[in-house]
């Protein structure tokens, strides 16, 4: 198995999914457990403070009414004090206005004078509470107030200490339960994270295996990862990409074999001609001349094939290689027809140009010239003596329209789908006779498509052919 680097490990979708599932499952519970402890402490302290204050207030009223502060002992108050201190597991103290402890349920500070800040505050009328977390007790000091008609007077202070050890006991129990629960939860979450992260990333393994199989040629059924809607869509797209690549590869192979064949044919002819001259003795000079003329023709043919191939290769380059400039299409077509005039005259074909309006289009002049030349040249080549080729130019606000119509031999219906393919010729020997390479229309189509244009053909065998070309007046950059 391939060794994975640390960076690759961190980037791994499986690891990241695993961690996300783990965090989503574990973090909230862990935070809750942590928060619960501190919430529990606060809540317990608050409720105990309220409890102590309400008990203390009832008691302080009893203390006032029984005159307890003036050393008048009261059994009811003593009983109440003892009952409360027992139930709080704590200590109760009563301090009089001279800061003397007149009652201490622990009997430790009885009779002593104490000056604690909470006692001073209580004498100022403030009830205070303080939770000593370390020593686990809660102290509440409340003023003992005598309410007469017009004013309240603080006559003493009631100090209540409550043991809070139960909080630690409860927390310890809660924590031991939560540790066990958390450990079980962590184990469950790790198992779930492992299962689900594996399940979520399984389609990638399937893709990888299917692509490997495709590369080895052992995958005849194509890629089908149907685990999720998304992976199904990606599979379909990959399959159509692979199908397209196969077609491209096949056509590339076919093209290479066609090129080799086409380039070899003139060479074979030349070799035969040269061998037959070399093989004969006392060859008449006329035969030499005739064969040398044939060899010259074959060289011309080879040159034409190579030139056409070079044009095609240039067309195959990205659209960025276009040199776009505004071109007067009327002048361009007139120039093309002028150049083709000698061939037309030789074939005795009349070429007519009809322009409906002046047209200027943003095109690559060289490539569009090549495209139109090929169409008109075909109209002349595949024509008969006394025939005609009619070229027309028109435009609307968006496109320029070029029509090349001829009175020639026409193209059989079944060939119409193939004539734009490289090296396709309806009649190989006839095309060869008249110097065709089968590349002309492929070059034309590429040039038109590079300009985001369109080309259509309409033909009736024995009557003639019409090519319709449409090119945008303003060059449209191809989106890629
Ligand atoms: P070629 O170099 O053989 O002319 P093209 O690619 O230009 O190659 O054309 C492909 C084939 O389409 C030609 O061999 C010919 O059979 C047919 N063809 C093209 N244009 C015409 C036309 N105007 N009339 C009849 N046949 C045509």
Coordinates of C-alpha atoms and ligand atoms in Angstrom, one line a residue:
X1 CA 0.0 0.0 0.0
X2 CA 1.1 3.6 -0.8
X3 CA 2.7 5.3 2.2
X4 CA 0.8 8.4 3.3
X5 CA 2.6 11.6 4.4
X6 CA 1.5 13.5 7.4
X7 CA 0.2 16.4 5.2
X8 CA -1.8 13.9 3.2
X9 CA -3.2 12.3 6.4
X10 CA -4.4 15.7 7.6
X11 CA -6.0 16.4 4.3
X12 CA -7.7 13.1 4.3
X13 CA -11.5 13.4 4.0
X14 CA -11.9 10.3 6.1
X15 CA -9.9 11.7 9.0
X16 CA -11.7 15.0 8.8
X17 CA -15.1 13.3 8.7
X18 CA -14.1 11.1 11.6
X19 CA -13.0 14.1 13.7
X20 CA -16.1 16.1 12.8
X21 CA -18.4 13.3 13.9
X22 CA -16.4 12.7 17.0
X23 CA -16.4 16.4 17.9
X24 CA -20.1 16.9 17.2
X25 CA -20.9 13.9 19.4
X26 CA -18.5 14.4 22.2
X27 CA -18.0 18.2 22.7
X28 CA -21.6 19.1 23.6
X29 CA -21.9 16.3 26.1
X30 CA -18.5 17.1 27.7
X31 CA -19.4 20.8 27.9
X32 CA -22.7 20.0 29.5
X33 CA -21.1 17.8 32.1
X34 CA -18.5 20.5 32.9
X35 CA -21.2 23.2 33.0
X36 CA -23.5 21.1 35.1
X37 CA -21.0 20.9 38.0
X38 CA -20.6 24.6 38.3
X39 CA -24.4 25.2 37.7
X40 CA -25.1 22.7 40.5
X41 CA -22.8 24.4 43.0
X42 CA -24.3 27.9 42.2
X43 CA -27.8 26.6 42.4
X44 CA -27.2 24.8 45.7
X45 CA -25.5 27.8 47.3
X46 CA -28.3 30.2 46.1
X47 CA -31.0 27.9 47.4
X48 CA -29.2 27.5 50.8
X49 CA -28.7 31.2 51.1
X50 CA -32.5 31.8 50.6
X51 CA -33.3 29.0 53.0
X52 CA -31.0 30.4 55.7
X53 CA -32.2 33.9 55.3
X54 CA -35.9 32.9 55.6
X55 CA -35.2 30.7 58.6
X56 CA -33.0 33.4 60.1
X57 CA -35.6 36.1 59.6
X58 CA -38.3 34.0 61.4
X59 CA -35.8 33.3 64.2
X60 CA -34.7 37.0 64.5
X61 CA -38.4 37.9 65.0
X62 CA -38.6 35.3 67.8
X63 CA -35.3 36.7 69.3
X64 CA -36.8 40.2 69.4
X65 CA -40.1 39.2 70.7
X66 CA -38.6 37.0 73.4
X67 CA -36.2 39.7 74.5
X68 CA -33.4 37.2 74.1
X69 CA -30.8 39.9 73.4
X70 CA -31.3 41.3 76.9
X71 CA -30.1 38.0 78.4
X72 CA -33.6 36.8 78.9
X73 CA -33.2 33.2 78.0
X74 CA -35.9 31.7 75.9
X75 CA -36.3 27.9 75.7
X76 CA -38.2 28.3 72.4
X77 CA -35.4 30.3 70.8
X78 CA -32.7 27.9 72.2
X79 CA -34.6 24.9 70.8
X80 CA -35.1 26.6 67.5
X81 CA -31.3 27.5 67.4
X82 CA -30.3 23.9 68.2
X83 CA -32.8 22.4 65.7
X84 CA -31.6 24.7 62.9
X85 CA -27.9 24.2 63.6
X86 CA -28.4 20.4 63.7
X87 CA -30.4 20.5 60.4
X88 CA -27.7 22.7 58.8
X89 CA -24.9 20.6 60.3
X90 CA -23.5 24.0 61.2
X91 CA -23.2 26.7 63.8
X92 CA -25.5 29.6 64.9
X93 CA -24.4 32.7 66.7
X94 CA -26.2 35.6 68.1
X95 CA -24.2 38.9 68.6
X96 CA -25.6 41.8 70.5
X97 CA -25.2 45.5 69.9
X98 CA -21.9 45.5 71.9
X99 CA -20.5 42.9 69.4
X100 CA -20.5 40.3 72.2
X101 CA -21.5 36.7 71.3
X102 CA -24.4 36.0 73.5
X103 CA -25.1 32.6 72.0
X104 CA -22.9 30.2 70.1
X105 CA -24.3 26.7 69.4
X106 CA -20.6 25.5 69.3
X107 CA -20.0 27.2 72.6
X108 CA -16.6 28.3 71.3
X109 CA -16.9 32.1 71.1
X110 CA -19.6 32.5 73.7
X111 CA -19.1 35.7 75.6
X112 CA -16.3 36.9 73.3
X113 CA -16.4 40.1 71.3
X114 CA -16.0 39.7 67.6
X115 CA -15.6 42.2 64.9
X116 CA -16.1 40.6 61.5
X117 CA -16.9 42.6 58.5
X118 CA -20.1 40.7 57.8
X119 CA -21.3 41.5 61.3
X120 CA -20.5 45.2 60.9
X121 CA -22.4 45.2 57.6
X122 CA -25.4 43.5 59.3
X123 CA -25.4 46.2 62.0
X124 CA -25.7 48.6 59.0
X125 CA -28.8 46.7 58.0
X126 CA -27.3 44.5 55.2
X127 CA -27.8 40.8 55.0
X128 CA -24.6 39.2 53.6
X129 CA -23.7 35.7 52.5
X130 CA -20.4 34.2 51.8
X131 CA -19.5 30.7 50.4
X132 CA -16.1 29.4 51.5
X133 CA -15.5 26.8 48.7
X134 CA -12.3 25.6 50.2
X135 CA -13.6 24.8 53.7
X136 CA -17.1 23.9 52.4
X137 CA -19.3 26.2 54.5
X138 CA -21.7 29.0 53.9
X139 CA -22.0 32.0 56.2
X140 CA -25.1 34.2 56.3
X141 CA -25.2 37.2 58.6
X142 CA -28.6 38.9 59.0
X143 CA -29.5 41.9 61.1
X144 CA -31.9 41.3 64.0
X145 CA -34.2 44.2 63.5
X146 CA -36.7 45.7 66.0
X147 CA -39.5 47.4 64.2
X148 CA -41.2 50.2 66.1
X149 CA -43.7 52.7 64.7
X150 CA -41.4 55.1 63.0
X151 CA -38.1 53.3 62.6
X152 CA -36.2 50.0 62.3
X153 CA -33.4 49.5 64.8
X154 CA -30.7 46.8 64.4
X155 CA -30.3 45.3 67.9
X156 CA -28.2 42.3 67.0
X157 CA -26.9 40.0 64.4
X158 CA -27.6 36.4 63.7
X159 CA -24.7 34.5 62.1
X160 CA -25.5 31.2 60.5
X161 CA -22.8 28.8 59.3
X162 CA -24.0 25.9 57.2
X163 CA -21.8 23.0 56.2
X164 CA -21.8 22.5 52.4
X165 CA -19.9 19.2 52.4
X166 CA -23.0 17.6 50.8
X167 CA -22.1 19.5 47.6
X168 CA -18.7 17.8 47.3
X169 CA -20.3 14.5 48.1
X170 CA -22.9 14.9 45.4
X171 CA -20.4 16.3 42.9
X172 CA -18.1 13.4 43.5
X173 CA -20.9 11.0 42.9
X174 CA -22.0 12.9 39.8
X175 CA -18.5 13.0 38.5
X176 CA -17.8 9.3 38.9
X177 CA -21.1 8.6 37.1
X178 CA -20.4 11.0 34.4
X179 CA -16.9 9.7 33.8
X180 CA -18.2 6.2 33.3
X181 CA -21.0 7.6 31.1
X182 CA -18.5 9.7 29.1
X183 CA -16.2 6.8 28.6
X184 CA -19.0 4.7 27.2
X185 CA -20.1 7.6 25.1
X186 CA -16.6 8.2 23.8
X187 CA -16.3 4.5 22.8
X188 CA -19.7 4.6 21.1
X189 CA -18.8 7.9 19.3
X190 CA -15.4 6.6 18.1
X191 CA -17.1 3.5 16.8
X192 CA -19.8 5.5 15.0
X193 CA -17.3 8.0 13.7
X194 CA -15.2 5.1 12.3
X195 CA -18.2 3.5 10.7
X196 CA -19.7 6.7 9.2
X197 CA -16.4 8.3 8.1
X198 CA -15.7 5.0 6.3
X199 CA -19.1 5.0 4.8
X200 CA -19.0 8.6 3.6
X201 CA -15.6 8.2 2.0
X202 CA -16.3 4.8 0.5
X203 CA -17.5 6.3 -2.9
X204 CA -14.0 7.8 -3.3
X205 CA -12.5 4.3 -3.0
X206 CA -15.0 3.0 -5.5
X207 CA -14.2 5.9 -7.9
X208 CA -10.5 5.2 -7.5
X209 CA -11.0 1.4 -8.2
X210 CA -13.3 2.1 -11.1
X211 CA -10.8 4.5 -12.7
X212 CA -8.0 2.0 -12.2
X213 CA -10.1 -0.7 -13.8
X214 CA -10.9 1.7 -16.7
X215 CA -7.2 2.4 -17.2
X216 CA -6.4 -1.3 -17.2
X217 CA -9.2 -1.9 -19.7
X218 CA -10.9 -4.3 -17.3
X219 CA -14.0 -2.1 -16.7
X220 CA -16.5 -2.8 -19.5
X221 CA -19.5 -1.6 -17.6
X222 CA -18.2 2.0 -17.0
X223 CA -18.1 3.8 -13.7
X224 CA -21.2 3.3 -11.5
X225 CA -20.8 4.7 -8.0
X226 CA -24.5 5.0 -7.1
X227 CA -24.1 5.4 -3.3
X228 CA -25.4 9.0 -3.4
X229 CA -27.2 11.2 -5.9
X230 CA -24.1 13.3 -6.2
X231 CA -21.7 10.4 -6.8
X232 CA -24.2 9.1 -9.4
X233 CA -24.1 12.4 -11.2
X234 CA -20.3 12.4 -11.1
X235 CA -20.2 8.8 -12.4
X236 CA -22.4 9.8 -15.3
X237 CA -20.2 12.8 -16.1
X238 CA -17.1 10.7 -15.9
X239 CA -18.6 8.1 -18.2
X240 CA -19.5 10.6 -20.8
X241 CA -16.0 12.1 -20.5
X242 CA -14.4 8.7 -21.0
X243 CA -16.7 8.0 -23.9
X244 CA -15.6 11.3 -25.5
X245 CA -12.0 10.6 -24.8
X246 CA -12.3 7.2 -26.5
X247 CA -13.9 8.8 -29.6
X248 CA -11.1 11.4 -29.7
X249 CA -8.5 8.7 -29.2
X250 CA -10.0 6.5 -32.0
X251 CA -10.3 9.5 -34.4
X252 CA -6.7 10.4 -33.5
X253 CA -5.5 6.9 -34.3
X254 CA -7.5 6.9 -37.5
X255 CA -6.1 10.3 -38.4
X256 CA -2.5 9.1 -37.9
X257 CA -3.1 6.0 -40.0
X258 CA -4.9 8.1 -42.7
X259 CA -2.0 10.6 -42.8
X260 CA 0.6 7.9 -43.1
X261 CA -1.4 6.3 -45.9
X262 CA -2.0 9.6 -47.8
X263 CA 1.7 10.6 -47.5
X264 CA 2.8 7.1 -48.6
X265 CA 0.7 7.0 -51.8
X266 CA 2.6 9.7 -53.8
X267 CA 5.9 8.2 -52.6
X268 CA 4.9 4.7 -53.8
X269 CA 3.9 6.1 -57.2
X270 CA 7.2 7.9 -57.5
X271 CA 9.0 4.8 -56.5
X272 CA 7.2 2.7 -59.1
X273 CA 7.8 5.4 -61.8
X274 CA 11.5 5.6 -60.9
X275 CA 12.0 1.8 -60.7
X276 CA 10.3 1.3 -64.0
X277 CA 12.7 3.8 -65.6
X278 CA 15.7 2.3 -63.9
X279 CA 14.6 -1.2 -64.8
X280 CA 14.6 -0.5 -68.5
X281 CA 17.5 -0.1 -70.8
X282 CA 17.6 2.5 -73.6
X283 CA 14.5 4.2 -72.4
X284 CA 13.3 6.7 -75.0
X285 CA 13.7 10.3 -73.9
X286 CA 9.9 10.9 -74.3
X287 CA 9.2 8.2 -71.8
X288 CA 11.7 9.8 -69.4
X289 CA 10.0 13.1 -69.8
X290 CA 6.5 11.6 -69.3
X291 CA 7.5 9.7 -66.2
X292 CA 9.4 12.7 -64.8
X293 CA 6.3 14.8 -65.4
X294 CA 4.3 12.2 -63.4
X295 CA 6.9 12.3 -60.6
X296 CA 6.6 16.1 -60.6
X297 CA 2.8 15.7 -60.2
X298 CA 3.2 13.4 -57.3
X299 CA 5.6 15.8 -55.6
X300 CA 3.0 18.6 -56.1
X301 CA 0.4 16.3 -54.5
X302 CA 2.7 15.4 -51.6
X303 CA 3.3 19.1 -51.1
X304 CA -0.4 19.9 -51.1
X305 CA -1.2 17.2 -48.5
X306 CA 1.6 18.5 -46.3
X307 CA 0.4 22.1 -46.7
X308 CA -3.2 21.1 -45.9
X309 CA -2.1 19.2 -42.9
X310 CA -0.2 22.2 -41.6
X311 CA -3.3 24.4 -42.0
X312 CA -5.3 21.8 -40.1
X313 CA -2.8 21.6 -37.3
X314 CA -2.9 25.4 -37.0
X315 CA -6.7 25.2 -36.9
X316 CA -6.5 22.7 -34.0
X317 CA -4.6 25.2 -31.8
X318 CA -6.6 27.1 -29.2
X319 CA -8.8 30.0 -30.3
X320 CA -6.2 32.3 -28.7
X321 CA -4.1 31.8 -31.8
X322 CA -6.7 33.8 -33.8
X323 CA -5.6 37.1 -35.1
X324 CA -8.8 39.0 -35.1
X325 CA -9.3 42.3 -37.0
X326 CA -12.2 44.1 -38.8
X327 CA -12.2 42.7 -42.3
X328 CA -14.1 44.1 -45.3
X329 CA -15.7 40.8 -46.4
X330 CA -16.7 42.2 -49.8
X331 CA -13.1 43.0 -50.7
X332 CA -11.9 39.7 -49.2
X333 CA -14.3 37.6 -51.3
X334 CA -13.5 39.5 -54.5
X335 CA -9.8 38.9 -53.9
X336 CA -10.4 35.2 -53.4
X337 CA -12.4 34.9 -56.5
X338 CA -9.7 36.8 -58.5
X339 CA -7.1 34.3 -57.3
X340 CA -9.3 31.4 -58.3
X341 CA -10.2 32.8 -61.7
X342 CA -7.4 30.9 -63.6
X343 CA -8.6 27.5 -62.3
X344 CA -12.3 28.4 -63.0
X345 CA -11.3 29.5 -66.5
X346 CA -9.4 26.3 -67.0
X347 CA -12.4 24.2 -66.0
X348 CA -14.7 26.6 -68.0
X349 CA -16.8 27.3 -64.9
X350 CA -18.3 30.7 -64.5
X351 CA -17.9 32.3 -61.0
X352 CA -20.4 35.0 -60.0
X353 CA -20.3 37.1 -56.9
X354 CA -23.4 38.8 -55.5
X355 CA -23.1 41.2 -52.6
X356 CA -26.2 42.4 -50.9
X357 CA -24.5 45.1 -48.8
X358 CA -21.1 46.1 -47.6
X359 CA -20.1 43.8 -44.7
X360 CA -17.3 44.2 -42.2
X361 CA -16.7 41.4 -39.7
X362 CA -14.2 40.8 -36.9
X363 CA -12.4 37.7 -38.2
X364 CA -9.0 36.1 -38.6
X365 CA -8.4 37.1 -42.2
X366 CA -6.0 34.2 -43.1
X367 CA -8.2 31.5 -41.7
X368 CA -11.5 32.8 -43.1
X369 CA -9.7 33.2 -46.5
X370 CA -8.7 29.6 -46.4
X371 CA -12.3 28.5 -45.5
X372 CA -14.0 30.4 -48.3
X373 CA -11.2 29.5 -50.8
X374 CA -11.8 25.8 -50.1
X375 CA -15.6 26.1 -50.6
X376 CA -15.3 28.0 -53.9
X377 CA -12.4 25.8 -55.1
X378 CA -14.6 22.7 -54.5
X379 CA -17.5 24.3 -56.4
X380 CA -15.2 24.7 -59.3
X381 CA -13.4 21.3 -59.0
X382 CA -16.6 19.2 -58.6
X383 CA -18.3 20.9 -61.5
X384 CA -18.7 20.3 -65.2
X385 CA -17.6 22.3 -68.2
X386 CA -19.9 25.3 -68.6
X387 CA -21.1 25.1 -65.0
X388 CA -21.3 28.0 -62.5
X389 CA -20.4 28.8 -59.0
X390 CA -22.5 31.5 -57.3
X391 CA -21.0 33.2 -54.2
X392 CA -23.3 35.6 -52.2
X393 CA -22.6 37.8 -49.2
X394 CA -25.2 39.2 -46.8
X395 CA -25.5 40.2 -43.2
X396 CA -28.0 41.2 -40.5
X397 CA -27.2 43.1 -37.3
X398 CA -25.5 40.0 -35.8
X399 CA -24.1 37.7 -38.5
X400 CA -22.4 37.7 -41.8
X401 CA -23.8 35.1 -44.3
X402 CA -21.8 33.6 -47.1
X403 CA -23.4 31.2 -49.5
X404 CA -21.4 29.2 -52.0
X405 CA -23.7 27.4 -54.6
X406 CA -22.6 25.4 -57.6
X407 CA -24.1 23.5 -60.5
X408 CA -21.8 20.6 -60.0
X409 CA -22.1 16.9 -59.5
X410 CA -23.6 17.2 -56.0
X411 CA -22.9 14.9 -53.0
X412 CA -24.9 11.7 -52.3
X413 CA -27.2 12.0 -49.3
X414 CA -25.4 9.3 -47.4
X415 CA -22.1 11.1 -47.6
X416 CA -23.4 14.4 -46.4
X417 CA -22.7 13.5 -42.7
X418 CA -19.0 12.7 -43.4
X419 CA -17.8 15.3 -45.9
X420 CA -16.4 17.5 -43.1
X421 CA -14.3 14.6 -41.7
X422 CA -10.6 14.6 -42.4
X423 CA -9.6 12.6 -45.5
X424 CA -13.2 11.8 -46.4
X425 CA -13.8 11.9 -50.1
X426 CA -17.0 10.8 -51.9
X427 CA -15.1 9.3 -54.8
X428 CA -11.4 8.8 -53.8
X429 CA -10.1 8.3 -57.3
X430 CA -12.0 11.2 -58.8
X431 CA -10.9 13.5 -56.0
X432 CA -7.3 12.3 -56.4
X433 CA -7.5 12.9 -60.1
X434 CA -8.5 16.5 -59.5
X435 CA -5.9 17.0 -56.8
X436 CA -8.1 16.7 -53.6
X437 CA -6.7 15.7 -50.3
X438 CA -10.0 15.2 -48.3
X439 CA -8.8 17.9 -45.9
X440 CA -10.4 21.0 -47.4
X441 CA -13.8 20.9 -45.8
X442 CA -12.3 19.8 -42.4
X443 CA -10.1 23.0 -42.5
X444 CA -13.2 25.1 -43.5
X445 CA -15.3 23.7 -40.7
X446 CA -12.5 24.2 -38.1
X447 CA -12.0 27.8 -39.2
X448 CA -15.8 28.6 -39.0
X449 CA -16.2 27.0 -35.6
X450 CA -13.2 28.9 -34.2
X451 CA -15.1 32.0 -35.0
X452 CA -18.2 30.7 -33.2
X453 CA -19.9 30.4 -36.6
X454 CA -21.8 27.6 -38.3
X455 CA -21.7 25.8 -41.6
X456 CA -24.4 23.8 -43.3
X457 CA -24.6 21.9 -46.6
X458 CA -27.4 21.2 -48.9
X459 CA -26.9 19.1 -52.0
X460 CA -28.8 17.2 -54.6
X461 CA -26.8 14.6 -56.5
X462 CA -26.4 15.5 -60.2
X463 CA -27.8 19.0 -59.6
X464 CA -25.4 20.9 -57.4
X465 CA -24.3 21.8 -53.9
X466 CA -24.9 24.8 -51.6
X467 CA -22.7 25.6 -48.5
X468 CA -24.2 28.1 -46.0
X469 CA -21.7 29.8 -43.7
X470 CA -22.7 32.0 -40.8
X471 CA -20.1 34.0 -38.8
X472 CA -20.7 36.6 -36.0
X473 CA -19.9 40.1 -37.1
X474 CA -18.4 40.8 -33.7
X475 CA -15.9 38.2 -32.5
X476 CA -17.2 36.2 -29.6
X477 CA -14.5 34.9 -27.2
X478 CA -15.0 31.2 -26.6
X479 CA -15.9 30.4 -23.0
X480 CA -13.7 27.7 -21.6
Ligands
LIG1 P1 -11.0 17.4 -51.3 O1 -9.7 17.9 -51.1 O2 -11.1 15.9 -51.7 O3 -11.9 18.2 -52.1 P2 -12.8 18.2 -49.2 O4 -12.7 18.0 -47.7 O5 -12.7 19.6 -49.6 O6 -11.7 17.3 -49.8 O7 -14.1 17.6 -49.6 C1 -14.5 16.3 -49.2 C2 -15.3 15.6 -50.2 O8 -16.6 16.2 -50.3 C3 -14.7 15.7 -51.6 O9 -13.8 14.7 -51.9 C4 -15.9 15.6 -52.5 O10 -16.2 14.3 -52.7 C5 -17.0 16.2 -51.7 N1 -17.3 17.6 -52.0 C6 -16.9 18.7 -51.4 N2 -17.4 19.9 -52.0 C7 -18.1 19.4 -53.0 C8 -19.0 20.1 -54.0 N3 -19.1 21.5 -54.0 N4 -19.6 19.4 -54.8 C9 -19.5 18.0 -54.8 N5 -18.8 17.3 -53.9 C10 -18.1 18.0 -53.0

